[in-house]
Tab-separated table of N, CA and C in Angstrom:
chain	number	residue	atom	x	y	z
A	1	UNK	N	-2.765	174.925	138.976
A	1	UNK	CA	-2.573	176.091	138.146
A	1	UNK	C	-2.705	175.642	136.696
A	2	UNK	N	-3.183	176.554	135.872
A	2	UNK	CA	-3.352	176.264	134.451
A	2	UNK	C	-2.996	177.530	133.678
A	3	UNK	N	-2.061	177.408	132.726
A	3	UNK	CA	-1.640	178.556	131.931
A	3	UNK	C	-1.683	178.196	130.450
A	4	UNK	N	-1.701	179.228	129.617
A	4	UNK	CA	-1.685	179.044	128.172
A	4	UNK	C	-0.560	179.894	127.591
A	5	UNK	N	0.295	179.248	126.795
A	5	UNK	CA	1.381	179.939	126.104
A	5	UNK	C	1.290	179.536	124.630
A	6	UNK	N	1.114	180.510	123.766
A	6	UNK	CA	1.037	180.236	122.327
A	6	UNK	C	0.071	179.098	122.004
A	7	UNK	N	-1.121	179.177	122.534
A	7	UNK	CA	-2.195	178.214	122.298
A	7	UNK	C	-1.931	176.816	122.865
A	8	UNK	N	-0.907	176.670	123.665
A	8	UNK	CA	-0.637	175.398	124.332
A	8	UNK	C	-0.937	175.562	125.817
A	9	UNK	N	-1.674	174.619	126.389
A	9	UNK	CA	-2.086	174.689	127.780
A	9	UNK	C	-1.195	173.796	128.634
A	10	UNK	N	-0.810	174.326	129.780
A	10	UNK	CA	-0.008	173.590	130.761
A	10	UNK	C	-0.792	173.557	132.061
A	11	UNK	N	-0.775	172.417	132.737
A	11	UNK	CA	-1.510	172.251	133.989
A	11	UNK	C	-0.634	171.582	135.025
A	12	UNK	N	-0.846	171.956	136.276
A	12	UNK	CA	-0.122	171.359	137.399
A	12	UNK	C	0.232	172.438	138.397
A	13	UNK	N	1.097	172.101	139.324
A	13	UNK	CA	1.584	173.131	140.238
A	13	UNK	C	2.485	174.062	139.436
A	14	UNK	N	2.771	175.223	139.974
A	14	UNK	CA	3.641	176.175	139.276
A	14	UNK	C	5.012	175.561	139.004
A	15	UNK	N	5.524	174.802	139.954
A	15	UNK	CA	6.833	174.152	139.779
A	15	UNK	C	6.759	173.101	138.677
A	16	UNK	N	5.682	172.327	138.649
A	16	UNK	CA	5.540	171.301	137.610
A	16	UNK	C	5.494	171.923	136.217
A	17	UNK	N	4.771	173.026	136.090
A	17	UNK	CA	4.704	173.710	134.792
A	17	UNK	C	6.065	174.276	134.426
A	18	UNK	N	6.743	174.904	135.380
A	18	UNK	CA	8.070	175.464	135.131
A	18	UNK	C	9.031	174.365	134.687
A	19	UNK	N	8.928	173.209	135.303
A	19	UNK	CA	9.798	172.084	134.950
A	19	UNK	C	9.493	171.605	133.527
A	20	UNK	N	8.223	171.570	133.148
A	20	UNK	CA	7.868	171.201	131.774
A	20	UNK	C	8.486	172.179	130.778
A	21	UNK	N	8.396	173.454	131.094
A	21	UNK	CA	8.966	174.474	130.216
A	21	UNK	C	10.490	174.352	130.144
A	22	UNK	N	11.113	174.109	131.278
A	22	UNK	CA	12.576	173.942	131.307
A	22	UNK	C	13.000	172.771	130.437
A	23	UNK	N	12.284	171.670	130.535
A	23	UNK	CA	12.616	170.480	129.757
A	23	UNK	C	12.429	170.718	128.253
A	24	UNK	N	11.453	171.527	127.884
A	24	UNK	CA	11.178	171.799	126.471
A	24	UNK	C	12.132	172.820	125.872
A	25	UNK	N	12.571	173.760	126.666
A	25	UNK	CA	13.278	174.911	126.142
A	25	UNK	C	14.788	174.738	126.099
A	26	UNK	N	15.348	174.148	127.111
A	26	UNK	CA	16.805	174.104	127.236
A	26	UNK	C	17.319	172.691	127.395
A	27	UNK	N	18.594	172.548	127.157
A	27	UNK	CA	19.293	171.329	127.529
A	27	UNK	C	19.234	171.270	129.055
A	28	UNK	N	18.665	170.206	129.615
A	28	UNK	CA	18.501	170.133	131.073
A	28	UNK	C	19.799	170.328	131.868
A	29	UNK	N	20.936	170.078	131.252
A	29	UNK	CA	22.191	170.277	131.977
A	29	UNK	C	22.584	171.752	132.047
A	30	UNK	N	22.014	172.573	131.152
A	30	UNK	CA	22.335	174.006	131.171
A	30	UNK	C	21.754	174.673	132.417
A	31	UNK	N	20.516	174.323	132.748
A	31	UNK	CA	19.867	174.794	133.974
A	31	UNK	C	19.424	173.550	134.719
A	32	UNK	N	20.257	173.071	135.647
A	32	UNK	CA	20.034	171.756	136.262
A	32	UNK	C	18.830	171.655	137.188
A	33	UNK	N	18.204	172.767	137.509
A	33	UNK	CA	17.046	172.707	138.395
A	33	UNK	C	16.033	173.770	138.045
A	34	UNK	N	14.851	173.595	138.561
A	34	UNK	CA	13.764	174.528	138.289
A	34	UNK	C	14.101	175.930	138.780
A	35	UNK	N	14.708	176.032	139.954
A	35	UNK	CA	15.020	177.355	140.501
A	35	UNK	C	16.007	178.111	139.621
A	36	UNK	N	17.028	177.430	139.108
A	36	UNK	CA	17.986	178.112	138.234
A	36	UNK	C	17.308	178.553	136.940
A	37	UNK	N	16.354	177.773	136.447
A	37	UNK	CA	15.593	178.147	135.254
A	37	UNK	C	14.724	179.380	135.526
A	38	UNK	N	14.093	179.423	136.690
A	38	UNK	CA	13.268	180.582	137.056
A	38	UNK	C	14.125	181.849	137.075
A	39	UNK	N	15.313	181.766	137.652
A	39	UNK	CA	16.164	182.952	137.712
A	39	UNK	C	16.672	183.362	136.331
A	40	UNK	N	16.855	182.405	135.420
A	40	UNK	CA	17.211	182.753	134.048
A	40	UNK	C	16.046	183.461	133.364
A	41	UNK	N	14.822	182.942	133.560
A	41	UNK	CA	13.639	183.610	133.019
A	41	UNK	C	13.523	185.032	133.563
A	42	UNK	N	13.782	185.173	134.858
A	42	UNK	CA	13.717	186.487	135.498
A	42	UNK	C	14.707	187.453	134.847
A	43	UNK	N	15.930	187.003	134.652
A	43	UNK	CA	16.953	187.854	134.023
A	43	UNK	C	16.533	188.258	132.616
A	44	UNK	N	16.014	187.310	131.847
A	44	UNK	CA	15.553	187.612	130.491
A	44	UNK	C	14.379	188.578	130.513
A	45	UNK	N	13.462	188.393	131.461
A	45	UNK	CA	12.298	189.263	131.598
A	45	UNK	C	12.737	190.699	131.881
A	46	UNK	N	13.620	190.873	132.829
A	46	UNK	CA	14.105	192.212	133.196
A	46	UNK	C	14.822	192.854	132.013
A	47	UNK	N	15.661	192.092	131.352
A	47	UNK	CA	16.413	192.612	130.207
A	47	UNK	C	15.465	193.003	129.061
A	48	UNK	N	14.440	192.183	128.797
A	48	UNK	CA	13.537	192.432	127.673
A	48	UNK	C	12.519	193.538	127.944
A	49	UNK	N	12.062	193.641	129.198
A	49	UNK	CA	10.990	194.590	129.502
A	49	UNK	C	11.462	195.843	130.229
A	50	UNK	N	12.604	195.768	130.897
A	50	UNK	CA	13.061	196.877	131.718
A	50	UNK	C	12.298	196.990	133.026
A	51	UNK	N	11.424	196.017	133.297
A	51	UNK	CA	10.631	196.007	134.530
A	51	UNK	C	11.300	195.155	135.593
A	52	UNK	N	11.075	195.527	136.843
A	52	UNK	CA	11.583	194.723	137.948
A	52	UNK	C	10.737	193.455	138.068
A	53	UNK	N	11.323	192.433	138.600
A	53	UNK	CA	10.618	191.168	138.772
A	53	UNK	C	11.060	190.558	140.104
A	54	UNK	N	10.521	191.067	141.208
A	54	UNK	CA	10.944	190.565	142.514
A	54	UNK	C	10.459	189.130	142.750
A	55	UNK	N	11.364	188.302	143.214
A	55	UNK	CA	11.034	186.928	143.583
A	55	UNK	C	11.413	186.731	145.040
A	56	UNK	N	10.425	186.431	145.837
A	56	UNK	CA	10.689	186.206	147.254
A	56	UNK	C	11.439	184.901	147.444
A	57	UNK	N	12.110	184.797	148.534
A	57	UNK	CA	12.843	183.561	148.825
A	57	UNK	C	11.987	182.613	149.657
A	58	UNK	N	10.680	182.609	149.386
A	58	UNK	CA	9.754	181.800	150.176
A	58	UNK	C	9.552	180.403	149.602
A	59	UNK	N	10.361	179.996	148.678
A	59	UNK	CA	10.257	178.665	148.104
A	59	UNK	C	10.069	178.704	146.605
A	60	UNK	N	10.413	177.619	145.974
A	60	UNK	CA	10.391	177.546	144.519
A	60	UNK	C	8.974	177.658	143.968
A	61	UNK	N	7.989	177.087	144.644
A	61	UNK	CA	6.598	177.177	144.181
A	61	UNK	C	6.141	178.634	144.125
A	62	UNK	N	6.427	179.391	145.169
A	62	UNK	CA	6.043	180.811	145.189
A	62	UNK	C	6.827	181.614	144.155
A	63	UNK	N	8.089	181.279	143.955
A	63	UNK	CA	8.887	181.965	142.936
A	63	UNK	C	8.318	181.693	141.546
A	64	UNK	N	7.942	180.458	141.287
A	64	UNK	CA	7.366	180.102	139.986
A	64	UNK	C	6.047	180.838	139.773
A	65	UNK	N	5.200	180.860	140.793
A	65	UNK	CA	3.921	181.583	140.680
A	65	UNK	C	4.152	183.068	140.406
A	66	UNK	N	5.092	183.675	141.131
A	66	UNK	CA	5.393	185.094	140.936
A	66	UNK	C	5.911	185.354	139.519
A	67	UNK	N	6.730	184.452	139.011
A	67	UNK	CA	7.253	184.602	137.656
A	67	UNK	C	6.127	184.514	136.637
A	68	UNK	N	5.198	183.583	136.826
A	68	UNK	CA	4.053	183.471	135.919
A	68	UNK	C	3.180	184.725	135.947
A	69	UNK	N	2.992	185.294	137.114
A	69	UNK	CA	2.199	186.533	137.223
A	69	UNK	C	2.869	187.656	136.432
A	70	UNK	N	4.179	187.795	136.569
A	70	UNK	CA	4.904	188.839	135.838
A	70	UNK	C	4.839	188.601	134.332
A	71	UNK	N	5.000	187.352	133.907
A	71	UNK	CA	4.933	187.029	132.492
A	71	UNK	C	3.532	187.299	131.927
A	72	UNK	N	2.508	187.036	132.733
A	72	UNK	CA	1.129	187.314	132.304
A	72	UNK	C	0.913	188.816	132.160
A	73	UNK	N	1.431	189.611	133.086
A	73	UNK	CA	1.309	191.069	133.001
A	73	UNK	C	1.960	191.615	131.732
A	74	UNK	N	3.044	190.954	131.321
A	74	UNK	CA	3.771	191.388	130.113
A	74	UNK	C	3.132	190.838	128.839
A	75	UNK	N	2.104	189.992	128.979
A	75	UNK	CA	1.430	189.448	127.814
A	75	UNK	C	2.078	188.218	127.211
A	76	UNK	N	2.994	187.606	127.950
A	76	UNK	CA	3.710	186.424	127.438
A	76	UNK	C	2.935	185.128	127.609
A	77	UNK	N	1.966	185.136	128.514
A	77	UNK	CA	1.148	183.957	128.747
A	77	UNK	C	-0.171	184.402	129.380
A	78	UNK	N	-1.106	183.469	129.450
A	78	UNK	CA	-2.386	183.727	130.080
A	78	UNK	C	-2.570	182.739	131.217
A	79	UNK	N	-2.895	183.250	132.392
A	79	UNK	CA	-3.197	182.374	133.523
A	79	UNK	C	-4.687	182.038	133.443
A	80	UNK	N	-4.989	180.773	133.260
A	80	UNK	CA	-6.370	180.317	133.123
A	80	UNK	C	-6.979	179.967	134.471
A	81	UNK	N	-6.179	179.378	135.360
A	81	UNK	CA	-6.602	179.030	136.724
A	81	UNK	C	-5.416	179.187	137.645
A	82	UNK	N	-5.689	179.686	138.839
A	82	UNK	CA	-4.602	179.827	139.838
A	82	UNK	C	-4.555	178.645	140.751
């Protein structure tokens, strides 16, 4: 997967990209894992947009991909490659 946020490109699996973002954005102890970070992003997304953001319980990789799709729809990032 390859995404662009504010002219910065991230590459890797959806989980790897989410982990990079988690490490850059927060104190790693605040959200100790990628899944907890995804759910924080989801809460912020819902609060900011008023849109639903369903995340299936099919694994962290699928949750990360679903979160990226929702963020792209809202114009927060661009998915360059799936």
